Coordinates of C-alpha atoms in Angstrom, one line a residue:
Chain A
M1 CA -109.2 182.0 107.5
D2 CA -106.3 181.5 109.7
A3 CA -107.7 177.4 110.0
V4 CA -105.9 177.7 106.3
R5 CA -103.6 178.8 107.5
V6 CA -102.8 176.6 110.3
I7 CA -102.6 173.9 108.3
E8 CA -100.8 174.6 105.7
V9 CA -98.2 175.5 108.2
K10 CA -98.3 172.8 110.5
K11 CA -98.0 170.6 106.6
S12 CA -95.7 172.3 105.8
I13 CA -93.1 171.6 109.5
F14 CA -93.9 167.7 109.7
E15 CA -92.3 167.2 105.5
S16 CA -89.6 169.0 106.7
N17 CA -89.4 167.2 109.3
D18 CA -89.5 164.0 108.0
R19 CA -86.8 163.9 106.3
E20 CA -85.0 165.9 108.4
A21 CA -85.2 162.8 110.2
E22 CA -84.9 160.8 107.9
R23 CA -81.7 162.0 106.8
L24 CA -81.6 161.9 110.3
R25 CA -81.8 157.2 110.4
K26 CA -79.6 156.8 107.4
Q27 CA -76.2 159.2 109.2
N28 CA -77.5 156.7 112.4
R29 CA -77.3 154.3 111.1
E30 CA -73.6 154.9 108.8
K31 CA -72.2 155.4 112.3
G32 CA -73.6 152.3 114.2
V33 CA -75.3 155.5 116.3
F34 CA -79.0 153.0 117.7
L35 CA -80.6 156.5 118.4
L36 CA -83.2 155.4 120.9
N37 CA -86.2 157.8 121.5
L38 CA -88.4 157.2 125.2
M39 CA -91.9 158.7 125.3
S40 CA -94.3 158.2 128.5
S41 CA -96.5 160.1 130.7
P42 CA -95.0 162.7 132.7
G43 CA -93.8 160.6 136.5
S44 CA -93.5 156.9 134.8
G45 CA -90.0 156.4 135.1
K46 CA -88.1 156.8 132.2
T47 CA -85.3 158.2 134.5
S48 CA -85.7 155.8 137.3
V49 CA -85.4 152.6 134.2
L50 CA -82.6 154.1 132.3
L51 CA -80.7 154.7 135.5
R52 CA -81.1 150.5 135.9
T53 CA -80.9 150.0 131.6
I54 CA -77.4 152.0 131.9
E55 CA -76.7 149.5 134.6
L56 CA -77.6 146.1 132.6
L57 CA -75.5 147.7 129.7
K58 CA -72.1 150.2 129.9
D59 CA -70.3 147.4 130.7
D60 CA -70.7 145.9 127.2
L61 CA -72.5 149.2 125.0
R62 CA -70.8 152.7 125.3
I63 CA -74.2 155.0 126.0
G64 CA -75.3 158.8 125.3
V65 CA -78.5 160.3 126.8
M66 CA -80.7 162.7 126.0
E67 CA -82.8 164.2 129.4
A68 CA -85.0 166.7 126.8
D69 CA -87.4 168.8 129.8
I70 CA -89.4 171.9 129.1
D71 CA -87.7 172.3 133.0
S72 CA -85.0 171.6 135.5
D73 CA -82.2 169.4 134.9
V74 CA -82.7 166.9 137.7
D75 CA -82.9 164.1 135.7
A76 CA -79.8 165.1 133.4
K77 CA -77.9 165.1 137.2
R78 CA -79.3 161.2 137.8
I79 CA -78.0 159.3 135.2
A80 CA -74.8 161.7 135.0
Q81 CA -73.3 159.9 137.6
T82 CA -74.1 156.8 136.3
G83 CA -70.8 158.2 134.7
V84 CA -72.5 158.0 131.1
K85 CA -72.5 160.4 128.6
A86 CA -75.4 162.6 129.6
I87 CA -76.7 166.2 128.2
E88 CA -80.2 168.2 128.9
L89 CA -82.1 169.7 126.3
H90 CA -84.0 172.1 127.8
T91 CA -87.0 173.0 125.0
G92 CA -87.9 176.5 126.0
G93 CA -92.0 174.6 126.6
M94 CA -92.3 172.8 123.4
C95 CA -93.7 169.9 123.6
H96 CA -91.9 167.5 121.8
L97 CA -89.0 166.6 119.6
D98 CA -88.6 167.2 116.3
A99 CA -85.3 165.5 114.2
G100 CA -83.6 168.4 113.8
M101 CA -83.6 169.7 118.1
T102 CA -82.4 166.3 118.2
E103 CA -80.2 166.4 115.8
R104 CA -79.1 169.0 117.6
G105 CA -78.4 167.6 120.6
L106 CA -76.7 164.6 119.1
K107 CA -74.1 166.8 118.6
E108 CA -73.1 168.2 121.3
L109 CA -73.4 165.0 122.8
N110 CA -71.0 163.9 120.7
C111 CA -72.0 160.7 119.5
D112 CA -69.4 159.6 116.7
D113 CA -68.0 157.1 119.5
L114 CA -71.5 155.2 121.2
D115 CA -73.5 152.9 120.8
I116 CA -76.6 154.0 121.8
A117 CA -78.1 156.5 122.2
V118 CA -80.8 157.8 124.7
L119 CA -83.7 160.4 123.2
E120 CA -85.7 161.1 126.8
N121 CA -88.6 162.8 124.9
V122 CA -91.1 165.4 127.3
G123 CA -93.1 163.9 129.4
N124 CA -96.3 163.8 126.8
L125 CA -99.3 161.8 125.2
V126 CA -99.9 163.5 122.3
C127 CA -97.6 165.5 120.6
P128 CA -94.1 163.6 121.1
A129 CA -96.1 160.8 118.9
E130 CA -97.1 163.1 116.3
F131 CA -92.9 164.3 115.9
D132 CA -90.4 161.3 113.6
T133 CA -86.4 162.3 115.5
G134 CA -84.7 160.2 113.6
A135 CA -84.8 157.7 116.0
E136 CA -84.2 153.8 115.1
K137 CA -87.5 152.7 117.1
N138 CA -89.7 154.7 118.9
V139 CA -90.0 153.0 122.1
M140 CA -93.0 154.2 125.4
I141 CA -93.4 153.6 129.7
L142 CA -96.8 153.0 130.3
S143 CA -96.7 152.7 133.8
V144 CA -99.4 151.1 136.5
P145 CA -101.1 154.3 138.4
E146 CA -101.6 155.5 134.9
G147 CA -104.9 152.7 133.9
D148 CA -104.7 149.5 131.8
D149 CA -106.7 151.8 129.3
K150 CA -104.5 154.4 128.2
P151 CA -104.4 151.7 124.8
L152 CA -107.5 153.9 124.3
K153 CA -107.1 157.1 124.3
Y154 CA -104.1 157.6 123.6
P155 CA -103.6 156.3 120.1
L156 CA -101.1 157.2 118.2
M157 CA -98.2 156.6 120.4
F158 CA -99.3 152.9 120.5
Q159 CA -99.4 152.8 117.1
V160 CA -95.1 154.3 116.5
C161 CA -93.8 152.9 119.0
A162 CA -91.8 148.8 119.1
A163 CA -91.9 148.1 122.4
V164 CA -94.1 149.0 125.3
L165 CA -92.8 148.8 129.0
I166 CA -95.3 148.3 131.6
N167 CA -93.6 150.0 134.7
K168 CA -94.3 150.1 138.3
I169 CA -95.1 146.3 138.1
D170 CA -94.4 146.3 142.0
V171 CA -97.3 148.7 142.8
L172 CA -99.8 146.2 141.2
P173 CA -101.5 145.5 144.3
Y174 CA -102.3 148.3 145.0
F175 CA -104.3 148.8 141.9
D176 CA -107.8 148.3 140.2
F177 CA -105.1 147.5 137.0
D178 CA -105.6 144.2 134.9
M179 CA -102.6 143.2 133.2
D180 CA -104.3 140.7 130.2
K181 CA -106.6 143.3 129.7
C182 CA -104.0 146.4 129.2
I183 CA -101.9 143.8 126.8
E184 CA -104.9 143.2 124.8
N185 CA -105.3 146.5 125.4
I186 CA -101.6 147.2 123.7
K187 CA -102.1 144.8 121.1
M188 CA -105.1 146.5 119.5
R189 CA -103.4 149.7 118.9
N190 CA -100.4 148.5 117.8
P191 CA -100.3 144.2 117.9
G192 CA -96.5 143.5 116.6
I193 CA -95.8 145.7 119.1
S194 CA -92.8 144.1 122.3
I195 CA -94.3 143.8 126.1
F196 CA -92.2 143.9 128.8
P197 CA -93.5 144.2 132.4
V198 CA -90.9 146.0 134.3
S199 CA -90.2 147.7 137.8
A200 CA -87.4 150.0 138.1
K201 CA -87.6 149.0 142.1
T202 CA -87.3 146.8 142.1
G203 CA -85.4 145.9 138.3
E204 CA -87.5 143.3 138.1
G205 CA -88.5 142.3 133.9
L206 CA -85.1 145.2 132.9
E207 CA -83.4 141.9 131.8
K208 CA -85.3 140.8 128.4
W209 CA -85.4 145.0 127.8
A210 CA -81.3 144.9 127.9
D211 CA -81.9 142.1 126.1
W212 CA -83.8 144.0 123.3
L213 CA -82.2 146.4 122.9
R214 CA -78.5 144.1 122.9
V215 CA -80.3 142.8 119.9
Q216 CA -81.4 146.1 118.0
H217 CA -77.8 147.8 118.0
K218 CA -76.6 144.6 116.7
H219 CA -79.5 144.6 113.9
L220 CA -78.5 147.8 113.0
T221 CA -74.3 147.1 112.9
Chain B
M1 CA -88.3 181.1 106.9
D2 CA -90.4 178.3 107.8
A3 CA -89.8 178.9 111.1
V4 CA -90.1 182.6 111.3
R5 CA -93.6 181.2 109.2
V6 CA -94.3 178.7 112.3
I7 CA -94.6 182.1 115.3
E8 CA -96.3 184.4 113.2
V9 CA -99.1 181.8 112.8
K10 CA -98.9 180.3 116.6
K11 CA -98.6 184.4 117.5
S12 CA -102.2 184.8 115.9
I13 CA -103.6 181.0 117.5
F14 CA -103.1 182.3 120.7
E15 CA -103.9 186.4 120.1
S16 CA -106.9 185.2 118.4
N17 CA -107.6 182.4 121.3
D18 CA -107.2 185.0 123.9
R19 CA -110.2 187.1 122.5
E20 CA -112.7 183.8 122.5
A21 CA -111.6 183.0 125.9
E22 CA -112.1 186.1 126.9
R23 CA -115.1 186.8 125.0
L24 CA -116.6 183.2 126.7
R25 CA -115.3 184.3 130.4
K26 CA -117.6 187.0 129.8
Q27 CA -120.3 185.2 128.7
N28 CA -120.8 182.9 130.9
R29 CA -120.3 184.5 133.9
E30 CA -123.4 186.7 132.8
K31 CA -125.5 183.3 132.9
G32 CA -123.9 182.1 136.3
V33 CA -122.2 179.3 134.1
F34 CA -119.2 178.2 136.7
L35 CA -116.3 177.0 134.0
L36 CA -113.7 175.5 135.7
N37 CA -110.7 173.7 133.4
L38 CA -109.4 170.7 135.2
M39 CA -105.9 169.5 133.4
S40 CA -103.5 166.4 134.3
S41 CA -101.0 164.0 133.4
P42 CA -102.4 160.8 131.6
G43 CA -104.3 158.3 134.4
S44 CA -103.9 161.4 137.7
G45 CA -107.4 160.0 138.2
K46 CA -110.0 163.2 136.6
T47 CA -112.5 161.6 136.2
S48 CA -112.8 159.3 140.1
V49 CA -111.6 161.6 140.9
L50 CA -114.9 164.0 139.2
L51 CA -117.3 161.2 140.0
R52 CA -116.6 162.5 143.8
T53 CA -116.6 165.5 143.3
I54 CA -120.4 165.2 141.8
E55 CA -121.7 163.2 144.3
L56 CA -120.9 165.8 147.3
L57 CA -121.9 168.4 145.0
K58 CA -125.2 167.1 143.2
D59 CA -127.3 167.5 144.7
D60 CA -127.4 171.4 146.0
L61 CA -125.8 172.6 142.6
R62 CA -126.7 170.8 138.4
I63 CA -123.5 169.9 137.5
G64 CA -122.1 169.5 133.7
V65 CA -119.7 167.5 132.0
M66 CA -117.4 168.1 128.3
E67 CA -114.7 164.6 127.9
A68 CA -112.0 166.1 126.1
D69 CA -110.3 162.1 124.3
I70 CA -109.1 162.1 121.2
D71 CA -109.9 158.9 121.5
S72 CA -113.1 156.4 123.4
D73 CA -116.2 157.6 125.0
V74 CA -114.8 155.1 128.6
D75 CA -115.3 158.5 129.8
A76 CA -117.6 159.9 129.8
K77 CA -119.7 156.6 130.6
R78 CA -119.3 156.8 132.9
I79 CA -119.7 159.7 134.6
A80 CA -123.1 160.1 132.4
Q81 CA -124.4 157.0 134.7
T82 CA -123.9 159.7 137.8
G83 CA -126.9 161.5 136.4
V84 CA -125.3 164.2 135.8
K85 CA -125.6 165.9 131.5
A86 CA -122.4 164.4 129.8
I87 CA -121.3 165.4 127.0
E88 CA -117.3 163.7 124.8
L89 CA -114.9 166.0 122.6
H90 CA -113.1 164.2 120.4
T91 CA -110.2 166.0 119.9
G92 CA -108.8 164.3 116.6
G93 CA -105.5 163.9 117.8
M94 CA -104.9 167.7 119.3
C95 CA -103.8 167.7 122.0
H96 CA -105.4 170.6 124.1
L97 CA -108.7 172.5 124.2
D98 CA -108.9 175.9 123.2
A99 CA -111.4 178.9 123.6
G100 CA -113.4 178.4 120.2
M101 CA -113.5 174.2 120.7
T102 CA -114.8 174.4 124.3
E103 CA -117.9 176.7 123.2
R104 CA -119.4 174.1 120.5
G105 CA -118.7 172.4 123.8
L106 CA -120.7 173.4 126.4
K107 CA -123.2 174.4 123.0
E108 CA -123.5 171.0 123.0
L109 CA -123.7 170.7 127.1
N110 CA -126.7 172.6 126.2
C111 CA -124.7 174.9 130.2
D112 CA -127.7 177.7 130.6
D113 CA -129.6 175.6 133.2
L114 CA -126.3 174.7 134.4
D115 CA -124.5 176.5 137.8
I116 CA -120.7 174.3 137.3
A117 CA -119.7 173.0 133.6
V118 CA -116.1 171.1 134.0
L119 CA -114.2 170.9 131.6
E120 CA -112.3 167.2 131.9
N121 CA -109.6 168.4 128.9
V122 CA -106.9 166.3 127.7
G123 CA -103.9 164.5 130.1
N124 CA -101.7 166.5 129.1
L125 CA -99.4 168.7 131.3
V126 CA -97.3 170.3 128.8
C127 CA -99.9 172.0 125.9
P128 CA -103.0 172.2 127.4
A129 CA -101.7 174.2 129.5
E130 CA -100.8 177.1 126.6
F131 CA -104.1 177.6 125.8
D132 CA -107.1 179.7 127.7
T133 CA -110.5 177.8 126.9
G134 CA -112.4 180.8 128.8
A135 CA -112.4 178.4 131.7
E136 CA -113.1 180.8 134.9
K137 CA -110.5 178.9 136.5
N138 CA -108.3 176.8 136.5
V139 CA -107.4 173.1 138.5
M140 CA -104.7 170.4 138.3
I141 CA -104.7 167.2 139.2
L142 CA -101.4 165.5 140.2
S143 CA -101.3 163.1 141.7
V144 CA -98.5 160.7 143.7
P145 CA -97.0 157.9 141.7
E146 CA -96.1 160.4 139.4
G147 CA -93.7 162.1 142.1
D148 CA -92.9 165.4 143.6
D149 CA -90.7 166.6 141.5
K150 CA -93.3 167.1 138.3
P151 CA -93.5 171.6 139.6
L152 CA -90.3 172.4 139.4
K153 CA -90.4 170.3 135.6
Y154 CA -93.7 171.9 134.2
P155 CA -93.7 174.7 135.9
L156 CA -96.4 176.8 133.2
M157 CA -99.5 174.7 134.3
F158 CA -98.6 175.1 138.4
Q159 CA -98.9 178.4 137.2
V160 CA -102.1 179.1 135.6
C161 CA -103.9 177.3 138.1
A162 CA -105.2 178.4 141.0
A163 CA -106.2 175.2 143.6
V164 CA -104.0 171.6 142.7
L165 CA -105.2 168.3 144.0
I166 CA -102.7 165.6 144.7
N167 CA -104.6 162.6 144.4
K168 CA -104.1 158.8 145.1
I169 CA -102.8 159.5 148.6
D170 CA -104.1 156.3 149.6
V171 CA -101.4 155.1 148.0
L172 CA -98.8 157.6 149.8
P173 CA -97.1 155.0 151.4
Y174 CA -95.9 152.7 148.2
F175 CA -94.2 156.1 146.8
D176 CA -90.9 157.8 147.1
F177 CA -93.0 160.7 147.7
D178 CA -92.1 163.5 150.0
M179 CA -96.1 165.8 150.9
D180 CA -94.0 168.9 152.2
K181 CA -91.4 169.0 149.1
C182 CA -94.2 168.6 146.5
I183 CA -96.0 171.7 147.8
E184 CA -92.5 173.9 148.8
N185 CA -92.0 172.6 144.9
I186 CA -96.3 173.7 144.4
K187 CA -95.7 177.4 146.3
M188 CA -92.6 178.1 144.0
R189 CA -94.2 178.3 141.8
N190 CA -97.5 179.8 142.6
P191 CA -97.9 181.1 146.1
G192 CA -101.1 181.5 145.9
I193 CA -103.1 178.4 144.9
S194 CA -105.2 176.2 146.6
I195 CA -103.7 172.9 147.8
F196 CA -106.2 169.5 148.0
P197 CA -104.1 165.6 149.2
V198 CA -107.3 163.2 148.4
S199 CA -106.9 160.1 147.4
A200 CA -110.4 159.5 144.6
K201 CA -109.7 156.4 146.1
T202 CA -111.3 156.5 150.3
G203 CA -113.0 159.8 149.8
E204 CA -110.2 161.8 151.5
G205 CA -109.8 165.3 151.2
L206 CA -113.2 165.2 148.8
E207 CA -114.7 167.3 151.0
K208 CA -112.5 170.5 151.6
W209 CA -112.6 170.5 147.7
A210 CA -115.7 169.9 146.5
D211 CA -116.3 173.5 149.1
W212 CA -114.2 174.9 147.9
L213 CA -115.3 175.0 144.6
R214 CA -119.3 176.4 146.4
V215 CA -117.2 179.0 146.9
Q216 CA -116.1 180.2 143.5
H217 CA -120.1 178.6 142.3
K218 CA -121.2 181.9 144.6
H219 CA -118.6 184.6 143.9
L220 CA -119.5 184.2 140.6
T221 CA -123.4 185.4 141.3

């Protein structure tokens, strides 16, 4: 009995969320706001990548960032220091963001005068992949120390993303990480995905990623 | 209306899971099986730590391992090569294990002749912390590349664990990771927690962790 009720309710959450997400996506397109949903494991370097990305783009594009975290406001403070708009979204223990939570965040961010709004999702490779936030594109960061086998273990995350950044390539010599194998594993899950090997520490590879974002924003408007 | 229904159902899942977990814990104590729930982010080295732990303990203790994964059986194969009992639990997209799933795993593992049964939970720092699996003790692995600020961001995970292994200390020179700060952050969340800095690559620190497990098993019986 319990099991049946759970499935029903989950279904209704997903369906209603999908509708909300579609509406939010349409609304942002009309406003010319490119909403990016950035996902990864804890500690893969989402905030450091964002800081570098902001440096590369902030002279041409107006950027705002929503930092989703279960607790702490460490990341939002780091982002705010770059001078771009940043807010913290505390999820209250929730493991992902949905379209409703994202929309509330966008209102707080007052996104109407932005070109790119970035949602830094909760550090988690499972649940965030299941919930459409209403973003125009999903992107994930996989970091070298996590291992080249992650696309085998977390298939949905790689399937829902338009691009993946392979971060921390500066430490490649110290890890048993096969870049070719990793790319093969990613392509197996999602043949059309764009892949950017980068280092948020040295800045390597991030120009190409910033160019990809420019193109995405241009295509929107 | 939707929101209210969700909360009710979640509550009933948690309550019924807590009862199941308590029953399973009692049952395992009576059998003398120490059930360990091992949690971490994706890629922190759970399987590598387990392989080293098995080497250190397998002459004295009978060990069995349940590898929970959304997909793939890579880890279970690696464990099985050590000669200990190993099974793979595919969660079908689920982001955590509950007591019912753990009990089904233990039956498959045929745990009655085991001293230690290890549940390698899904790589995720959020949801697994919320569900009691019925384990005698929860332990987590945090790895150096993930950063020393993770206890600030994922408080519940650190609160529910009896011990934390800080893995990949071999790469400490290449990361901006402050061990003292990390330990301070962990103790802030959970003052009584045992902390073991280790390297699954070199074996450093793992003897003390293995001794901790011996003591846990001894106290059970």
